[in-house]
Coordinates of C-alpha atoms and ligand atoms in Angstrom, one line a residue:
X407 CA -37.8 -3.5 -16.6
X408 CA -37.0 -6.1 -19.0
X409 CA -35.2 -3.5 -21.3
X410 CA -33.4 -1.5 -18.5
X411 CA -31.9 -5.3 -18.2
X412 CA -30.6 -5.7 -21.7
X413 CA -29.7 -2.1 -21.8
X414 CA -27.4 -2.4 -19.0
X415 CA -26.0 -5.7 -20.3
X416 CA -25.3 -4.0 -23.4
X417 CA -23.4 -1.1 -21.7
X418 CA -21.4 -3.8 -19.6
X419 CA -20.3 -5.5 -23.2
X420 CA -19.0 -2.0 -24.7
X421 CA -16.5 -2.9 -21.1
X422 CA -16.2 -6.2 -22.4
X423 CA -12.9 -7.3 -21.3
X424 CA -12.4 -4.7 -19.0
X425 CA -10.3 -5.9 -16.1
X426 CA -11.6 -4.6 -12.6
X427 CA -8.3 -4.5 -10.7
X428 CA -6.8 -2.4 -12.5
X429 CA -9.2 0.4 -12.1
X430 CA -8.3 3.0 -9.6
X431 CA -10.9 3.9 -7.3
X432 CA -11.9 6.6 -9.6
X433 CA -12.5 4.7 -13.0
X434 CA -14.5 2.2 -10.8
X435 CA -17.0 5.1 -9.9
X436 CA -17.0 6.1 -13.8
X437 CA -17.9 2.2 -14.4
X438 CA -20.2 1.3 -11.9
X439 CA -22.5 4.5 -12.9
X440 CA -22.1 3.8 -16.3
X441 CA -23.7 0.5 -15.6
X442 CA -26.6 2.0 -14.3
X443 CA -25.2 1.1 -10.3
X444 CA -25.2 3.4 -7.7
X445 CA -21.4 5.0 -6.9
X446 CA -21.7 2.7 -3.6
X447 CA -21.0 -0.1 -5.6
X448 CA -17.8 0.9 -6.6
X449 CA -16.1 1.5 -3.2
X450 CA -18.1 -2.3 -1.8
X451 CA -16.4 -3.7 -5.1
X452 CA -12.9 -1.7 -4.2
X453 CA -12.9 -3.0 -0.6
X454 CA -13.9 -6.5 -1.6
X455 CA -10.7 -6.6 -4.3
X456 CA -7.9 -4.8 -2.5
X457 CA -8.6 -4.5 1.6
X458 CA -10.5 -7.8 1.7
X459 CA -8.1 -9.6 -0.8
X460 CA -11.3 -10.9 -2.5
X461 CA -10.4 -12.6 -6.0
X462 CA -13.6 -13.5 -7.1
X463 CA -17.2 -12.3 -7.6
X464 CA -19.5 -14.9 -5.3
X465 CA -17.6 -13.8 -2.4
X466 CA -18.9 -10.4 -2.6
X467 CA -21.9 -11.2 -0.8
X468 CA -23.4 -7.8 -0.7
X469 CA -23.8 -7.0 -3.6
X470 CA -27.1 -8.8 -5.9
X471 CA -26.5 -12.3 -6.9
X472 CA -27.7 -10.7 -10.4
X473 CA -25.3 -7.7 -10.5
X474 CA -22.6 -10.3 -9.3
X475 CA -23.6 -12.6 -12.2
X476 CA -23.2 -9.8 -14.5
X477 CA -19.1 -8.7 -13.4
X478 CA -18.5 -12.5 -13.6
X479 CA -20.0 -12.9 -17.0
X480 CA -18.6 -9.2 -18.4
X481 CA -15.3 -8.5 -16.6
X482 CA -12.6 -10.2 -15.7
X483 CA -10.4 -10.3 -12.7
X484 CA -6.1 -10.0 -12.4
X485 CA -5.2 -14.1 -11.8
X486 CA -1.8 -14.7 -10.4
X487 CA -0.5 -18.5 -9.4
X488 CA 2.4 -19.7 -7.2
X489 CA 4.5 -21.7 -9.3
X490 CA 7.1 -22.2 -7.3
X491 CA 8.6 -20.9 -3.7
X492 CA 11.9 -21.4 -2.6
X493 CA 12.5 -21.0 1.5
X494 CA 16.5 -19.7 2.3
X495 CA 17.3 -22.6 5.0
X496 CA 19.7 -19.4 6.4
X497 CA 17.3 -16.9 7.6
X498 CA 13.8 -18.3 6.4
X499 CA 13.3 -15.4 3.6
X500 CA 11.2 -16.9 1.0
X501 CA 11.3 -16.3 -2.8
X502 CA 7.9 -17.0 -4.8
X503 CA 8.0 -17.3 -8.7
X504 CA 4.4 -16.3 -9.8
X505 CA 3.3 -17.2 -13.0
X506 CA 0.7 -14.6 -15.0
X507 CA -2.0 -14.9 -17.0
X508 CA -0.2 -14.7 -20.3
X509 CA 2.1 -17.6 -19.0
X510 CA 4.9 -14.9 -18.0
X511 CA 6.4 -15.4 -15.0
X512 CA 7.6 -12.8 -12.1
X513 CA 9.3 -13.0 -8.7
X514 CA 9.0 -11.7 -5.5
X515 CA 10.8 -12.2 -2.3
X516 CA 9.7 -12.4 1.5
X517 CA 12.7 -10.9 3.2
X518 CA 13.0 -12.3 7.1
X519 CA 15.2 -10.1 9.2
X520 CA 14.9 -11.6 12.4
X521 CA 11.3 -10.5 13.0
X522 CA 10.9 -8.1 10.6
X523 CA 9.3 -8.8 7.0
X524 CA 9.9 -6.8 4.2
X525 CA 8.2 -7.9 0.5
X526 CA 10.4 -7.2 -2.3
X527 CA 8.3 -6.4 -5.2
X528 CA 8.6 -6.5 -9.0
X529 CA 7.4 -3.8 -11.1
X530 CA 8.2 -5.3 -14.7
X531 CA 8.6 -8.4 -16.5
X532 CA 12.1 -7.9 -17.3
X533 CA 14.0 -5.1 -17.4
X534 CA 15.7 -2.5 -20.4
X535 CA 17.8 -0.9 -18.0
X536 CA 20.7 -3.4 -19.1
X537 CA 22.9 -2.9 -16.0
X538 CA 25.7 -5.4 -16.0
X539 CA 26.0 -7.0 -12.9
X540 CA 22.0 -7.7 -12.7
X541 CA 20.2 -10.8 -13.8
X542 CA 16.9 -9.3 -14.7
X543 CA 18.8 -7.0 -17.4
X544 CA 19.6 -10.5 -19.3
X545 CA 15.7 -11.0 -19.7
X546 CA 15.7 -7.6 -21.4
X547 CA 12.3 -5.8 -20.6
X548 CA 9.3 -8.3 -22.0
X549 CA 6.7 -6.2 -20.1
X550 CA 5.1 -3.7 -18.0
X551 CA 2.8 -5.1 -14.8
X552 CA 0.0 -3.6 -14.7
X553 CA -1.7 -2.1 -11.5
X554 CA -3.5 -5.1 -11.0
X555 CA -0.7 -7.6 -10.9
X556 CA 1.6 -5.1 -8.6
X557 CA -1.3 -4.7 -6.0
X558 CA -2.3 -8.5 -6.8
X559 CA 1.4 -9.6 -6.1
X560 CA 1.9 -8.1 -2.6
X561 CA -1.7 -9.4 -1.2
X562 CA -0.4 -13.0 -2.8
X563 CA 2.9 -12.8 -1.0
X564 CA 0.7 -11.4 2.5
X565 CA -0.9 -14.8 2.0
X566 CA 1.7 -16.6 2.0
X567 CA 3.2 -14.8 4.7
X568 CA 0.2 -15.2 7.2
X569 CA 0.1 -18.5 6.4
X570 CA 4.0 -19.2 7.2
X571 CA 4.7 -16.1 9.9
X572 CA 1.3 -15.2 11.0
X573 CA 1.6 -11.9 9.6
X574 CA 1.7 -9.7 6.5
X575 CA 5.0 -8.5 5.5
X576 CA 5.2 -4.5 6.8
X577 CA 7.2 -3.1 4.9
X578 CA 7.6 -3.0 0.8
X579 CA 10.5 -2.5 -1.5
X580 CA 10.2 -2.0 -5.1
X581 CA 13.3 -3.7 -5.5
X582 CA 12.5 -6.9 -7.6
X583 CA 12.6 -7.5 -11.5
X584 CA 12.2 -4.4 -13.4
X585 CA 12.9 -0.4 -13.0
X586 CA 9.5 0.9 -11.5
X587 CA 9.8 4.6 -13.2
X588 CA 10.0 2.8 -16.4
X589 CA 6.6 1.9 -15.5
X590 CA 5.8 5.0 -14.0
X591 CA 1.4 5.5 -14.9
X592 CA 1.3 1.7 -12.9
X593 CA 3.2 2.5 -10.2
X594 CA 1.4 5.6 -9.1
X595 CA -1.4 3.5 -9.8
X596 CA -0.8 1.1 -7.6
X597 CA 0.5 3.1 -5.2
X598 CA -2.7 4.9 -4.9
X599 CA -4.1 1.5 -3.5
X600 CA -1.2 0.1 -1.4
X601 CA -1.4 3.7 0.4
X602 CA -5.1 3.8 0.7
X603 CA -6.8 2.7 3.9
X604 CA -9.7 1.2 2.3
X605 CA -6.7 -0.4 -0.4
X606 CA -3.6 -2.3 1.1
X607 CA -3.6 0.2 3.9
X608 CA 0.4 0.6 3.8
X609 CA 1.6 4.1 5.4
X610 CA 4.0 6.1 2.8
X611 CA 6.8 5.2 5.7
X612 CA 6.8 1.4 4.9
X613 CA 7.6 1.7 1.2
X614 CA 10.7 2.2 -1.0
X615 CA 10.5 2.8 -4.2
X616 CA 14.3 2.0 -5.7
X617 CA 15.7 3.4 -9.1
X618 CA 18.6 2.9 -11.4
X619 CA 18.2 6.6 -11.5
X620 CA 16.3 7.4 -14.2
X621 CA 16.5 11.2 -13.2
X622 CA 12.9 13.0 -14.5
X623 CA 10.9 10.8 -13.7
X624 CA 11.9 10.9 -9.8
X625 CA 10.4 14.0 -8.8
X626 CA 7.2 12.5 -10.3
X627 CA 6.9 10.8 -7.0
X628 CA 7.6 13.4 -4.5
X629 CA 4.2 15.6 -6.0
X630 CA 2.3 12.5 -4.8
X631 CA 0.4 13.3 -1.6
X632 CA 2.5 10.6 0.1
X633 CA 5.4 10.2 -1.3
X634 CA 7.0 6.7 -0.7
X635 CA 11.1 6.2 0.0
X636 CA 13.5 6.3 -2.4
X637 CA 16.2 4.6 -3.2
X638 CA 18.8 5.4 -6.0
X639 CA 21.3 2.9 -7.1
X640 CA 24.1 5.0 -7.9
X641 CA 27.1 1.7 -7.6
X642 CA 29.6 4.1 -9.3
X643 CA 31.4 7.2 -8.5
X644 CA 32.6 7.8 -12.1
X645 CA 30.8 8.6 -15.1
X646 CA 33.2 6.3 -16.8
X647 CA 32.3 3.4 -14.6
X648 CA 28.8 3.8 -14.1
X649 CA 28.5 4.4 -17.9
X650 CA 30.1 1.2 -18.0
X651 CA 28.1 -1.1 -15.6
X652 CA 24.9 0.9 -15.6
X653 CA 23.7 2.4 -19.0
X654 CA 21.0 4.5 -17.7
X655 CA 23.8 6.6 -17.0
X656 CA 24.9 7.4 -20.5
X657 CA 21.2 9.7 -20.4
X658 CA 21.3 10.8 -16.7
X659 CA 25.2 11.3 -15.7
X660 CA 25.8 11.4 -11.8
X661 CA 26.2 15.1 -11.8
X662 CA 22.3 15.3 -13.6
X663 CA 20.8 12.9 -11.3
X664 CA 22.3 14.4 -8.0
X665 CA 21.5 17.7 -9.3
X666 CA 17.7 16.7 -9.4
X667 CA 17.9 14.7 -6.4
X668 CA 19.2 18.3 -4.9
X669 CA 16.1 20.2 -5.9
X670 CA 13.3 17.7 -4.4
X671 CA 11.7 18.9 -2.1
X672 CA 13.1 17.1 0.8
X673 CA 11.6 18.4 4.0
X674 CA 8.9 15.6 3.3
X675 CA 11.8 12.8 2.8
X676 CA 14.2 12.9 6.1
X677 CA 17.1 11.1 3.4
X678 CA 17.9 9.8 0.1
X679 CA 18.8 6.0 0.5
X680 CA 21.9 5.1 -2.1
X681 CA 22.8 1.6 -3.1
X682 CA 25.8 0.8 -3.6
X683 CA 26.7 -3.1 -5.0
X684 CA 30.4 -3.6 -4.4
X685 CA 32.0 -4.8 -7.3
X686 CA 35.9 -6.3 -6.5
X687 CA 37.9 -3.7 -8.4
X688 CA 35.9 -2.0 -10.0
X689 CA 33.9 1.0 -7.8
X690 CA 35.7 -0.3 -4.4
X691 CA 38.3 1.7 -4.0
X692 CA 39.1 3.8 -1.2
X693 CA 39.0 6.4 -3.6
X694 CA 35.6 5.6 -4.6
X695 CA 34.8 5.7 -1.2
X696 CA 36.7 9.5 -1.5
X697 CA 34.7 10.3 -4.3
X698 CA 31.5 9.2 -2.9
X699 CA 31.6 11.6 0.2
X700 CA 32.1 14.5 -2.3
X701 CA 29.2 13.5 -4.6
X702 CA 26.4 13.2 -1.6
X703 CA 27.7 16.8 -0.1
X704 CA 24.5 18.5 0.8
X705 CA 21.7 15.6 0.4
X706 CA 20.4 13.9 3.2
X707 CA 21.2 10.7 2.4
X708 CA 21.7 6.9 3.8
X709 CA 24.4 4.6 2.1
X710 CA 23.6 0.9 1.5
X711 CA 26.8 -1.2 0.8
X712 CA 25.8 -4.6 -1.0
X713 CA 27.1 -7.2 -1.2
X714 CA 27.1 -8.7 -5.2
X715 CA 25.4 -11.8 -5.5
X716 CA 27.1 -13.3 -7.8
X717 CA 25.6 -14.1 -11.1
X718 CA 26.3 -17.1 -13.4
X719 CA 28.5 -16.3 -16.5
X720 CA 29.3 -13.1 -13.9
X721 CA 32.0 -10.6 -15.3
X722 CA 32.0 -9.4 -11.8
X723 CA 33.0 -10.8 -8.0
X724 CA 32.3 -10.3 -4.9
X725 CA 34.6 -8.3 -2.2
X726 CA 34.9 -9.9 1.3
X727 CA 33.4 -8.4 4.1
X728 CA 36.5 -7.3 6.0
X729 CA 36.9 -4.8 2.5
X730 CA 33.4 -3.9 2.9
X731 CA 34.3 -2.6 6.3
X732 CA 37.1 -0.6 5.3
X733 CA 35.0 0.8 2.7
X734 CA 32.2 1.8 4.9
X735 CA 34.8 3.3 7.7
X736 CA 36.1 5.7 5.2
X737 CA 32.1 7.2 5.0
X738 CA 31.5 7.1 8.5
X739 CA 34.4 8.5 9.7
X740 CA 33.3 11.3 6.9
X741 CA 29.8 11.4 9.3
X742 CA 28.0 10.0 6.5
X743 CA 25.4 6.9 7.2
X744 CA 26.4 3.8 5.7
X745 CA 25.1 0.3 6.3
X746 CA 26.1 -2.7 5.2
X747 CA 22.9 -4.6 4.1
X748 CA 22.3 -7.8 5.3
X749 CA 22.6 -10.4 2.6
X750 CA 19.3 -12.4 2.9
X751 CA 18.6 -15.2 1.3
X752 CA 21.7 -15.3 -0.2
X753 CA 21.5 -19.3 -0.5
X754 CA 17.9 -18.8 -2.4
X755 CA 19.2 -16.3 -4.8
X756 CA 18.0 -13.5 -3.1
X757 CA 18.8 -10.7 -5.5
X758 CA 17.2 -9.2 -8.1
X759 CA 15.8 -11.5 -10.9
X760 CA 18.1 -14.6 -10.0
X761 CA 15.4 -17.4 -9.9
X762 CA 13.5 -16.1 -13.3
X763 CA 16.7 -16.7 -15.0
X764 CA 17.4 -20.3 -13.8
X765 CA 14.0 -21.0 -14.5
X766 CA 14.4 -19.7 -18.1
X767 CA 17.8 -21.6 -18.4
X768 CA 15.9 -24.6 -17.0
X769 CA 13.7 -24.3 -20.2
X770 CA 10.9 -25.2 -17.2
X771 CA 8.4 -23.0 -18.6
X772 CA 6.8 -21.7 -21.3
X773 CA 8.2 -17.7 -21.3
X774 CA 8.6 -15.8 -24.4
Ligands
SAH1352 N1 15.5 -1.3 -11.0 C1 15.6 -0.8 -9.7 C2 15.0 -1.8 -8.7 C3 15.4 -3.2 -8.9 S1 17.0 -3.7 -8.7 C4 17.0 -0.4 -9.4 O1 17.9 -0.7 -10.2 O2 17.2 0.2 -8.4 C5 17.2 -3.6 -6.9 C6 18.6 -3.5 -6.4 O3 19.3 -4.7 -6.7 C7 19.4 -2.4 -7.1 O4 20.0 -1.6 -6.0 C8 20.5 -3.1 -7.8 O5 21.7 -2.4 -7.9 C9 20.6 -4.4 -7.0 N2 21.2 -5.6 -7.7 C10 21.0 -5.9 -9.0 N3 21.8 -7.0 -9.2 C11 22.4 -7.4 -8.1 C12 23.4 -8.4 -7.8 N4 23.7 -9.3 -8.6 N5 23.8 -8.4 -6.5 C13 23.4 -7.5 -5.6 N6 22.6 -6.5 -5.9 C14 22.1 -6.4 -7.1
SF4_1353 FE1 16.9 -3.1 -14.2 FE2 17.5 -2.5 -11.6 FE3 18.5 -4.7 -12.8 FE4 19.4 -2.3 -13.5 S1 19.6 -3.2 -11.5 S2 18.8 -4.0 -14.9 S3 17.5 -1.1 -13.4 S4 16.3 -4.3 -12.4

């Protein structure tokens, strides 16, 4: 017995290190039985760390004190801390800076439209997509997430949300620091667990995956079994603009990335969403408008005008709403659905990757 013991403990050090959360369901099967458990294990431990929210081993109570002494001593778990939330005094959305456990620091955002609660979630540390008129791309990209912290950050900002609205947010947006098929193994990942019932139990509906178009790597989520939303921030109807404001587009022109987004298979997707940020002079012309009716022939699609939130040191501004308007009239009156999102928590720096910066210009913390 005695040596069945050390063995084991010896097989648990070769995993040394190893970092539970960010196993899928799969490689915690692979572990568990390689520690000499019983495959049970691994989906007690799985519904212990994603449905039950459980971040640590004592509160695992079915499984042996011993084999819970041994994950403690041999494994580690993702730790994320609130370091800071911010409450819009508009609307009541909520924006939570969360520091990691290398001392680098993400946001996300609890969007409150009237009773609905949508969590806006980041998928990197950063970003190297280097579009103009966003904060995060001024970060540049310091890091991936791993699966871990994505799946860790939406159950942190559920808590937060039971604890202020009495409920977890229903819907998800990957629309916070970072481009999420830049980080593409994580995502799918993570998806896996925010779309499993014994996981984060999130239907495929609820979520929205949004992209600055980075055109190969989108079909990657329509051969997943349930496919999320997407959303494609296309903010230009010109090459020569979005070349301009949105690099990504020097690699995958408008004509490539429409092309793909053509041959997806959309009878699982009902429409494309596209975002559109409205820049004053620069992609809000009527014309634009023109232009854009031409490029989304033939796709299903939904339009989201934004508003810019203006940036500091911003090359950009803002168009007033009665412009937005006009714009949008031109693409309904063309039968094409276009929306003019809601700005929310505009007065909390809402969009993407504005708090990280301030923090970073308030020399606050400790980011490299
Ligand atoms: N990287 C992904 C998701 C994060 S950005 C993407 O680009 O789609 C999420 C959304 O915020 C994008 O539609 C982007 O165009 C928009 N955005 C970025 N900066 C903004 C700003 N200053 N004002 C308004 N929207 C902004
Ligand atoms: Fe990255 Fe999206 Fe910001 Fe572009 S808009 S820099 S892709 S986060």
């Amino acid at each position: 017995m005695k040596l069945k013991k050390e063995e084991e403990i010896e097989q648990l050090t070769e995993f040394s290190d190893i970092t539970l959360d960010n196993l899928s369901k799969q490689e915690l099967t692979v572990f568990f039985t390689s520690i000499g458990e019983k495959k049970f294990r691994a989906e007690q431990v799985y519904k212990w760390l994603y449905s039950k929210y459980s971040d640590d081993f004592e509160s695992m109570t079915d499984l042996s004190k011993t084999l819970r002494e041994k994950l403690k001593a041999h494994t580690k778990l993702t730790k994320l801390e609130v370091a800071q939330i911010t409450r819009s005094k508009i609307d009541g959305s909520m924006k939570i800076l969360i520091k990691l456990s290398d001392n680098n620091y993400i946001e996300s955002v609890i969007l409150k439209d009237s009773e609905r609660l949508t969590g806006c979630i980041s998928s990197q540390i950063g970003c190297r997509m280097g579009c103009k008129f966003c904060n995060t791309a001024k970060i540049g990209l310091i890091r991936n997430l791993t699966s871990g912290e994505i799946v860790r950050q939406i159950q942190l900002i559920n808590k937060i949300s039971l604890d202020e609205f009495g409920k977890k947010v229903s819907n998800l947006v990957f629309m916070g620091m970072g481009e999420p098929l830049d980080n593409m193994d994580n995502l799918i990942k993570a998806l896996d667990i925010i779309l499993d019932e014994n996981g984060l139990g999130y239907s495929h509906r609820k979520i929205t995956v949004s992209t600055s178009g980075v055109s190969n790597k989108i079909i990657n989520l329509f051969e997943l079994k349930n496919a999320p939303n997407i959303a494609i921030s296309l903010n230009a109807t010109t090459d020569e603009t979005r070349n301009r404001i949105m690099p990504v587009n020097n690699k995958y022109p408008i004509k490539t990335l429409l092309t793909d987004i053509k041959k997806l298979p959309l009878q699982k997707r009902k429409r494309i969403t596209f975002e559109y940020v409205m820049l004053k002079g620069i992609n809000d012309s009527i014309d634009d408008a023109k232009r854009l009716i031409k490029l989304l022939k033939g796709i299903p699609s939904k339009v989201n005008l934004i508003s810019y939130n203006i940036t500091k040191d911003s090359e950009f501004q803002k168009i007033s709403y009665e412009h937005i308007l006009r714009f949008q009239k031109v693409l309904t009156d063309a039968g094409i659905c276009a929306l003019i999102r809601k700005s929310l928590g505009e007065d909390i720096d809402g969009a993407c990757g504005q708090l990280y910066a301030k923090y970073l210009k308030q020399g606050g913390c400790d980011v490299n």
